CSV table of C-alpha atoms in Angstrom, one decimal:
chain,number,residue,atom,x,y,z
A,1,MET,CA,59.7,64.5,75.2
A,2,ILE,CA,62.4,66.8,76.3
A,3,HIS,CA,60.7,68.0,79.2
A,4,ARG,CA,59.8,64.5,80.3
A,5,ILE,CA,63.9,63.4,80.0
A,6,LEU,CA,64.7,66.6,82.0
A,7,LEU,CA,62.2,65.8,84.6
A,8,ALA,CA,63.3,62.7,84.9
A,9,ALA,CA,67.1,63.4,85.3
A,10,LEU,CA,66.4,65.9,87.7
A,11,LEU,CA,64.3,63.3,90.0
A,12,ALA,CA,67.2,61.1,89.6
A,13,GLY,CA,69.5,63.4,90.7
A,14,LEU,CA,67.5,64.6,93.6
A,15,ALA,CA,67.1,60.7,94.5
A,16,VAL,CA,70.9,60.4,94.4
A,17,LEU,CA,71.6,63.6,96.9
A,18,ALA,CA,68.5,62.2,99.1
A,19,ALA,CA,70.7,59.1,99.3
A,20,ALA,CA,73.8,60.5,99.9
A,21,ALA,CA,72.4,62.9,102.7
A,22,GLN,CA,71.1,59.5,104.5
A,23,PRO,CA,73.6,58.4,107.6
A,24,ALA,CA,75.4,55.2,106.4
A,25,PRO,CA,73.8,52.1,108.2
A,26,ARG,CA,75.0,51.4,111.8
A,27,ARG,CA,77.0,48.4,112.4
A,28,GLU,CA,75.5,46.0,114.6
A,29,ALA,CA,78.8,45.4,116.4
A,30,ILE,CA,82.4,46.4,116.7
A,31,ARG,CA,84.4,43.4,115.7
A,32,ILE,CA,88.2,42.7,116.4
A,33,GLY,CA,90.2,40.2,114.2
A,34,ILE,CA,93.1,38.3,116.2
A,35,LEU,CA,95.4,37.2,113.1
A,36,SER,CA,97.8,34.9,114.5
A,37,ASP,CA,99.7,31.9,114.4
A,38,LEU,CA,97.7,29.4,115.9
A,39,SER,CA,99.4,26.2,115.2
A,40,GLY,CA,103.0,26.8,114.2
A,41,SER,CA,106.3,28.3,115.5
A,42,PHE,CA,104.7,31.4,117.1
A,43,ALA,CA,102.0,29.9,118.8
A,44,ASP,CA,103.5,30.0,122.1
A,45,VAL,CA,104.5,33.4,122.3
A,46,ALA,CA,101.1,34.5,120.7
A,47,GLY,CA,98.5,32.2,119.1
A,48,PRO,CA,95.8,30.9,121.3
A,49,GLY,CA,96.9,33.2,124.2
A,50,SER,CA,96.5,36.6,122.1
A,51,VAL,CA,92.9,35.4,121.4
A,52,VAL,CA,92.4,35.2,125.4
A,53,ALA,CA,94.3,38.3,126.2
A,54,ALA,CA,91.8,40.4,123.8
A,55,GLN,CA,88.7,38.2,125.3
A,56,LEU,CA,89.6,39.6,128.9
A,57,ALA,CA,90.6,43.0,127.5
A,58,VAL,CA,86.8,43.1,126.2
A,59,GLU,CA,85.3,41.7,129.4
A,60,ASP,CA,87.2,44.3,131.3
A,61,PHE,CA,86.1,47.5,129.2
A,62,GLY,CA,82.4,46.1,129.9
A,63,GLY,CA,81.6,44.2,126.5
A,64,ARG,CA,80.6,47.1,124.6
A,65,ALA,CA,82.2,50.2,122.8
A,66,ALA,CA,80.3,53.2,121.3
A,67,GLY,CA,77.1,51.4,122.3
A,68,LEU,CA,77.6,48.6,120.3
A,69,PRO,CA,78.7,44.8,121.6
A,70,VAL,CA,82.2,43.8,120.7
A,71,ARG,CA,83.2,40.4,118.9
A,72,ILE,CA,86.2,38.8,118.8
A,73,LEU,CA,87.1,36.6,116.1
A,74,SER,CA,90.4,34.7,115.3
A,75,GLY,CA,92.4,33.4,112.2
A,76,ASP,CA,95.4,31.4,111.2
A,77,HIS,CA,97.7,32.9,108.9
A,78,GLN,CA,99.7,29.7,108.9
A,79,ASN,CA,102.9,32.1,108.4
A,80,ARG,CA,102.2,32.8,104.8
A,81,ALA,CA,102.2,36.6,103.8
A,82,ASP,CA,99.7,35.8,101.2
A,83,THR,CA,97.2,33.9,103.6
A,84,GLY,CA,97.4,36.3,106.3
A,85,SER,CA,96.5,39.2,103.9
A,86,ALA,CA,93.7,37.6,101.9
A,87,LEU,CA,92.1,36.8,105.4
A,88,ALA,CA,92.6,40.4,106.4
A,89,ARG,CA,91.1,41.4,103.1
A,90,ARG,CA,88.1,39.3,103.4
A,91,TRP,CA,87.4,40.3,107.1
A,92,PHE,CA,87.5,43.9,106.2
A,93,ASP,CA,85.6,43.7,103.0
A,94,THR,CA,82.7,41.1,103.7
A,95,GLU,CA,82.6,40.4,107.6
A,96,GLY,CA,82.9,43.9,109.1
A,97,VAL,CA,85.8,43.8,111.1
A,98,ASP,CA,87.3,47.0,112.1
A,99,ALA,CA,90.7,46.3,113.4
A,100,VAL,CA,92.9,43.2,113.0
A,101,VAL,CA,95.5,42.6,116.1
A,102,ASP,CA,98.5,40.5,116.7
A,103,LEU,CA,100.1,39.3,113.5
A,104,PRO,CA,103.7,37.6,114.4
A,105,ASN,CA,105.8,37.3,111.5
A,106,SER,CA,107.2,40.7,110.1
A,107,ALA,CA,106.5,39.8,106.4
A,108,ILE,CA,102.7,39.4,107.3
A,109,ALA,CA,102.4,42.5,109.5
A,110,LEU,CA,103.8,44.6,106.7
A,111,ALA,CA,101.4,43.2,104.1
A,112,VAL,CA,98.4,43.2,106.5
A,113,GLY,CA,99.2,46.9,107.2
A,114,GLU,CA,98.8,47.9,103.5
A,115,VAL,CA,95.5,46.0,103.4
A,116,ALA,CA,94.6,48.3,106.3
A,117,ARG,CA,95.6,51.2,105.0
A,118,SER,CA,93.7,50.5,101.8
A,119,ALA,CA,90.7,49.4,103.3
A,120,ASN,CA,90.7,52.1,106.2
A,121,ARG,CA,90.6,49.8,108.9
A,122,VAL,CA,93.1,49.5,111.8
A,123,ALA,CA,96.2,47.4,112.2
A,124,LEU,CA,97.3,47.0,115.7
A,125,VAL,CA,101.1,45.0,115.2
A,126,THR,CA,101.4,43.5,119.0
A,127,ALA,CA,104.0,40.8,117.9
A,128,ALA,CA,105.8,41.5,114.7
A,129,VAL,CA,109.3,43.3,115.3
A,130,ALA,CA,110.2,45.0,112.0
A,131,SER,CA,111.4,48.5,112.7
A,132,ARG,CA,110.1,49.3,109.1
A,133,LEU,CA,106.8,49.2,110.7
A,134,THR,CA,107.5,52.8,112.3
A,135,GLY,CA,110.0,53.7,109.7
A,136,ASP,CA,109.5,54.1,105.9
A,137,ALA,CA,106.5,51.5,105.9
A,138,CYS,CA,104.6,53.4,108.5
A,139,SER,CA,100.8,54.2,108.1
A,140,PRO,CA,98.1,56.2,109.4
A,141,ASN,CA,96.2,53.0,110.0
A,142,LEU,CA,99.1,51.1,111.8
A,143,ILE,CA,100.3,51.2,115.6
A,144,HIS,CA,103.2,49.0,116.6
A,145,TYR,CA,102.9,47.8,120.1
A,146,ALA,CA,105.7,45.1,120.3
A,147,LEU,CA,109.4,46.1,120.8
A,148,ASP,CA,111.2,46.4,117.5
A,149,THR,CA,114.5,45.2,116.3
A,150,TRP,CA,116.1,48.4,117.1
A,151,SER,CA,115.0,48.5,120.8
A,152,MET,CA,115.9,44.6,120.9
A,153,SER,CA,119.3,45.3,119.7
A,154,ASN,CA,119.9,48.8,121.3
A,155,VAL,CA,118.7,48.3,124.8
A,156,PRO,CA,121.0,45.3,126.0
A,157,SER,CA,124.0,46.3,123.7
A,158,ARG,CA,124.4,49.7,125.4
A,159,ALA,CA,123.5,48.4,128.9
A,160,LEU,CA,125.9,45.4,129.0
A,161,VAL,CA,128.6,47.7,127.6
A,162,GLN,CA,128.4,50.3,130.2
A,163,ALA,CA,128.2,47.6,132.6
A,164,GLY,CA,131.8,46.4,131.9
A,165,GLY,CA,131.0,44.1,128.9
A,166,GLU,CA,132.9,46.0,126.3
A,167,THR,CA,133.7,42.8,123.9
A,168,TRP,CA,131.0,41.2,121.6
A,169,PHE,CA,130.9,38.0,119.5
A,170,TYR,CA,127.9,37.4,117.8
A,171,VAL,CA,126.0,34.0,116.7
A,172,THR,CA,123.6,35.1,114.0
A,173,ALA,CA,120.7,33.2,112.0
A,174,ASP,CA,121.6,33.9,108.2
A,175,TYR,CA,118.4,35.6,107.2
A,176,ALA,CA,117.1,39.2,107.2
A,177,PHE,CA,116.1,39.1,110.8
A,178,GLY,CA,119.2,37.6,112.2
A,179,HIS,CA,121.1,40.4,110.2
A,180,ASP,CA,118.9,43.2,111.1
A,181,LEU,CA,119.6,42.4,115.1
A,182,GLU,CA,123.3,41.9,114.2
A,183,LYS,CA,123.6,45.1,112.8
A,184,GLN,CA,121.7,47.3,114.9
A,185,SER,CA,123.4,45.6,118.0
A,186,MET,CA,126.9,46.0,116.5
A,187,ASP,CA,126.3,50.0,115.8
A,188,ALA,CA,124.8,50.1,119.5
A,189,VAL,CA,127.9,48.4,120.7
A,190,THR,CA,130.5,50.6,119.0
A,191,ARG,CA,128.5,53.9,120.0
A,192,ALA,CA,128.5,52.8,123.6
A,193,GLY,CA,132.4,52.6,123.3
A,194,GLY,CA,132.6,48.4,123.0
A,195,LYS,CA,134.4,46.6,120.3
A,196,VAL,CA,132.9,43.8,118.1
A,197,LEU,CA,135.4,40.8,118.2
A,198,GLY,CA,133.5,38.6,115.3
A,199,ALA,CA,130.8,37.2,114.3
A,200,VAL,CA,129.5,33.6,112.6
A,201,ARG,CA,126.2,33.1,111.0
A,202,HIS,CA,124.2,29.9,111.1
A,203,PRO,CA,121.4,28.5,108.9
A,204,LEU,CA,117.5,28.5,110.1
A,205,GLY,CA,116.8,25.5,111.7
A,206,THR,CA,120.3,24.7,113.0
A,207,THR,CA,120.5,21.8,115.7
A,208,ASP,CA,124.3,21.6,116.2
A,209,PHE,CA,126.3,24.5,117.6
A,210,SER,CA,129.3,23.0,118.3
A,211,ALA,CA,131.4,24.6,115.8
A,212,VAL,CA,129.9,28.0,116.2
A,213,LEU,CA,130.1,28.2,119.9
A,214,LEU,CA,133.9,27.2,119.7
A,215,GLN,CA,134.6,30.2,117.5
A,216,ALA,CA,132.3,32.3,120.2
A,217,GLN,CA,134.8,31.1,123.1
A,218,ALA,CA,137.9,31.5,121.0
A,219,SER,CA,137.0,34.9,120.5
A,220,ARG,CA,137.4,35.4,124.5
A,221,ALA,CA,134.5,38.5,124.0
A,222,LYS,CA,132.9,39.2,127.2
A,223,VAL,CA,129.7,38.9,125.9
A,224,VAL,CA,128.2,36.2,123.3
A,225,ALA,CA,125.2,37.7,121.7
A,226,LEU,CA,122.5,35.2,120.1
A,227,ALA,CA,120.9,37.4,117.3
A,228,ASN,CA,118.4,34.3,116.3
A,229,SER,CA,115.0,33.4,118.1
A,230,GLN,CA,112.3,30.7,118.4
A,231,ALA,CA,113.8,27.1,117.6
A,232,ASP,CA,117.4,28.6,116.6
A,233,PHE,CA,117.6,30.6,120.0
A,234,ILE,CA,116.7,27.7,122.0
A,235,ASN,CA,119.1,25.3,120.6
A,236,GLY,CA,122.0,27.6,120.6
A,237,MET,CA,121.1,28.7,124.3
A,238,LYS,CA,121.0,25.1,125.6
A,239,GLN,CA,124.0,24.2,124.1
A,240,THR,CA,125.9,27.3,125.5
A,241,ALA,CA,124.9,25.8,128.8
A,242,GLU,CA,126.5,22.6,127.7
A,243,PHE,CA,129.5,24.0,126.4
A,244,GLY,CA,129.8,25.9,129.8
A,245,VAL,CA,130.2,29.5,128.0
A,246,ALA,CA,128.8,31.3,131.1
A,247,ARG,CA,131.0,29.5,133.4
A,248,ARG,CA,133.9,30.2,131.7
A,249,GLY,CA,133.1,34.1,132.4
A,250,GLN,CA,131.1,34.9,129.1
A,251,ARG,CA,127.8,36.5,129.3
A,252,VAL,CA,125.3,35.2,127.1
A,253,VAL,CA,122.6,37.8,126.0
A,254,GLY,CA,119.5,36.8,123.8
A,255,LEU,CA,118.7,39.7,121.5
A,256,ALA,CA,114.9,38.5,120.7
A,257,VAL,CA,113.7,36.2,123.7
A,258,TYR,CA,110.3,35.6,125.3
A,259,VAL,CA,109.4,34.3,128.9
A,260,SER,CA,107.8,31.2,127.0
A,261,ASP,CA,111.5,30.1,125.7
A,262,ILE,CA,113.0,30.1,128.9
A,263,VAL,CA,110.4,28.1,130.4
A,264,SER,CA,110.9,25.8,127.8
A,265,LEU,CA,114.9,25.3,128.0
A,266,GLY,CA,114.6,25.7,132.1
A,267,LEU,CA,116.9,28.0,134.1
A,268,GLU,CA,119.5,25.5,134.8
A,269,ALA,CA,120.4,26.2,130.9
A,270,THR,CA,119.6,29.8,130.9
A,271,GLN,CA,120.4,31.5,134.3
A,272,GLY,CA,122.6,34.6,134.1
A,273,ALA,CA,121.4,35.3,130.7
A,274,SER,CA,120.3,39.0,130.0
A,275,VAL,CA,117.1,39.2,128.3
A,276,VAL,CA,115.1,42.6,127.1
A,277,GLY,CA,111.1,42.9,127.0
A,278,ASN,CA,108.4,45.6,127.7
A,279,TRP,CA,106.4,43.5,130.2
A,280,TYR,CA,106.8,40.5,132.6
A,281,TRP,CA,103.7,39.1,134.7
A,282,ASP,CA,105.5,39.3,137.9
A,283,LEU,CA,106.2,43.3,137.7
A,284,ASN,CA,103.4,44.6,140.0
A,285,ASP,CA,100.1,43.4,141.3
A,286,GLY,CA,98.3,44.8,138.0
A,287,THR,CA,100.5,42.7,136.0
A,288,ARG,CA,99.9,39.4,138.4
A,289,GLY,CA,96.2,39.7,138.6
A,290,PHE,CA,96.3,39.6,134.8
A,291,ALA,CA,98.4,36.6,134.8
A,292,ARG,CA,96.7,34.9,137.2
A,293,ARG,CA,93.1,35.4,135.1
A,294,PHE,CA,94.9,34.3,131.9
A,295,GLY,CA,96.4,31.3,133.6
A,296,GLU,CA,93.1,30.2,134.5
A,297,ARG,CA,92.2,29.9,131.1
A,298,MET,CA,95.4,28.8,129.8
A,299,GLY,CA,96.1,25.7,131.7
A,300,GLY,CA,98.2,27.6,134.4
A,301,ARG,CA,100.4,29.4,131.5
A,302,MET,CA,101.6,32.7,132.3
A,303,PRO,CA,101.3,35.3,129.6
A,304,THR,CA,104.1,36.6,127.2
A,305,ASP,CA,104.7,40.1,126.5
A,306,LEU,CA,103.2,39.8,123.0
A,307,GLN,CA,100.0,38.5,124.7
A,308,ALA,CA,99.8,41.5,127.3
A,309,ASN,CA,100.6,43.9,124.0
A,310,VAL,CA,97.4,42.5,122.9
A,311,TYR,CA,95.2,43.2,126.0
A,312,ALA,CA,96.6,47.1,125.9
A,313,ALA,CA,96.1,47.4,122.4
A,314,VAL,CA,92.4,46.3,122.4
A,315,THR,CA,91.8,48.2,125.4
A,316,HIS,CA,93.3,51.3,123.7
A,317,PHE,CA,91.2,50.8,120.7
A,318,LEU,CA,88.0,50.5,122.6
A,319,ARG,CA,88.6,53.9,124.2
A,320,ALA,CA,89.4,55.3,121.0
A,321,ALA,CA,86.3,54.0,119.2
A,322,ASP,CA,84.2,54.8,122.4
A,323,ALA,CA,85.0,58.4,122.2
A,324,LEU,CA,84.4,58.9,118.4
A,325,GLY,CA,81.3,56.9,118.3
A,326,GLY,CA,82.3,53.9,116.2
A,327,ALA,CA,85.3,52.2,114.5
A,328,ALA,CA,84.6,52.2,110.7
A,329,ASP,CA,87.0,55.0,109.9
A,330,GLY,CA,90.3,53.4,110.6
A,331,ARG,CA,92.4,56.7,110.0
A,332,ALA,CA,90.1,58.3,112.7
A,333,VAL,CA,90.5,55.8,115.1
A,334,VAL,CA,94.0,55.6,115.2
A,335,ALA,CA,94.5,59.6,115.3
A,336,ARG,CA,92.3,59.1,118.7
A,337,MET,CA,94.4,56.5,119.9
A,338,LYS,CA,97.6,58.9,119.3
A,339,ALA,CA,95.7,61.7,120.7
A,340,MET,CA,95.2,59.8,124.1
A,341,PRO,CA,97.6,58.8,126.6
A,342,THR,CA,97.4,55.4,126.8
A,343,GLN,CA,96.3,53.8,130.3
A,344,ASP,CA,95.5,50.1,131.4
A,345,ALA,CA,96.0,48.0,134.4
A,346,ILE,CA,98.9,45.9,133.2
A,347,PHE,CA,101.4,48.8,131.7
A,348,GLY,CA,99.9,51.9,133.2
A,349,GLY,CA,100.7,55.2,131.3
A,350,GLY,CA,102.1,55.5,128.1
A,351,MET,CA,101.8,57.2,124.7
A,352,ILE,CA,101.8,56.8,120.8
A,353,ARG,CA,104.1,58.8,118.7
A,354,ALA,CA,103.0,60.2,115.3
A,355,ASP,CA,104.8,57.3,113.4
A,356,GLY,CA,102.6,54.5,115.2
A,357,ARG,CA,105.1,53.4,117.9
A,358,ARG,CA,103.6,52.8,121.4
A,359,ILE,CA,106.1,54.0,124.1
A,360,SER,CA,105.6,52.3,127.4
A,361,PRO,CA,108.7,50.8,129.9
A,362,VAL,CA,111.4,48.7,128.5
A,363,TYR,CA,113.3,46.2,131.1
A,364,LEU,CA,116.6,44.6,130.8
A,365,PHE,CA,116.1,41.4,132.7
A,366,THR,CA,118.7,38.9,134.0
A,367,VAL,CA,117.5,35.0,134.3
A,368,LYS,CA,117.3,33.7,137.7
A,369,ALA,CA,119.1,30.7,138.9
A,370,PRO,CA,117.2,27.7,139.9
A,371,ALA,CA,117.8,28.2,143.5
A,372,ASP,CA,116.2,31.8,143.1
A,373,SER,CA,113.2,30.7,141.7
A,374,SER,CA,109.8,30.2,143.5
A,375,GLY,CA,107.9,28.4,140.8
A,376,ARG,CA,108.2,27.3,136.9
A,377,TYR,CA,107.5,31.0,135.7
A,378,ASP,CA,109.4,32.8,138.2
A,379,VAL,CA,112.4,33.3,135.8
A,380,TYR,CA,113.3,37.1,135.4
A,381,ARG,CA,115.0,39.7,138.0
A,382,VAL,CA,114.6,43.2,136.9
A,383,GLU,CA,118.1,44.7,136.2
A,384,ARG,CA,117.1,48.3,134.8
A,385,GLU,CA,114.1,49.8,133.8
A,386,VAL,CA,115.5,51.8,130.6
A,387,PRO,CA,114.2,55.5,129.7
A,388,ALA,CA,112.1,56.1,126.8
A,389,GLU,CA,114.9,57.9,125.2
A,390,GLU,CA,117.1,55.1,125.5
A,391,ALA,CA,114.7,52.3,124.6
A,392,TYR,CA,113.0,53.8,121.6
A,393,ARG,CA,114.9,54.7,118.3
A,394,PRO,CA,114.6,58.5,117.9
A,395,LEU,CA,111.6,59.8,116.1
A,396,GLU,CA,113.3,61.8,113.4
A,397,GLN,CA,115.6,58.6,112.5
A,398,GLY,CA,112.7,56.4,111.4
A,399,GLY,CA,112.1,57.9,108.0
A,400,CYS,CA,108.7,57.6,108.7
A,401,PRO,CA,106.6,60.4,106.7
A,402,LEU,CA,104.2,61.0,109.5
A,403,SER,CA,106.7,62.1,112.0
A,404,ARG,CA,107.0,65.1,109.3
A,405,GLY,CA,103.3,65.7,109.0
A,406,GLY,CA,103.1,64.0,105.8
């Protein structure tokens, strides 16, 4: 009896070892999930256009990577962190999704980043702007493609002080995002030798900026900075035009502006404003070619920089997966993405730092006057291409353990 028991145990052990020695079942496809806001406040800057950008990237790559077909899924996080996390977890656990891309809304991006880490999949943040994503919340499974609040604040603040805009007044959305933009811009203005004359905060969803703008005018600051976004920026910017802020000699800068915001407002209301971005559809032949193809599928609309980020992120992810022979090991894919220079038709060359920060050109734009525009989407003039050492937070200042080899 004892011998039979021992023999059975030995055979069972051999069976386990044999099973362990077998390679993992080969996946039948590489799956990429575009997790976005498909119908809410971020739908114009990301949303359905991000899905189209991902599809274009897959088509340009040939539709296959590592010998497998590439499939695009899409889902709506409804601007809820719990909804976004649950959908990402289901995609990873039961639907074979290898990477989640887009993620407008920083709270959702931070939450999904942790889900990707625990599942050992990939999170490619092409829309959220929290600088924590490459700071204390950095991850070996995450890469940040969108500009962050550090860049969005520091680039225009330093450049405009150097150009003579040495006094600043802030109109700030009264929640964490606005506070972050305001603080980082104020610090940059002070470091550049400028002076902050004051600030006033407004509730999220404000429609009447009259009292706020009267304080901005009374400050006589050379620069009025709008530290808000989306509907708040649109309403605030529209009323700066009505109040004649620019006509009275004050320069208006939007710290978190997208080309769709300018198109929505029109050039009469936005001309002369300063805007920072890492991409624009009319920069060169490559960007214009992508924009034309995008517009054919989006009713003539031109892509935003966030949608262009999706194209670049998906392209580089597929290059890494192809080089590795698969995408199942998220940490290995991200490590390969960091090791390979970035290269695509619409951003050109770049790199990904140890903290997950994608490095590519950053531009300071000025919004054109109506007389200088040749069409609805011809809205920006490039003032300056900002060197990388000025455009991004220094690696050692972010607090990411990965930057120290941890």
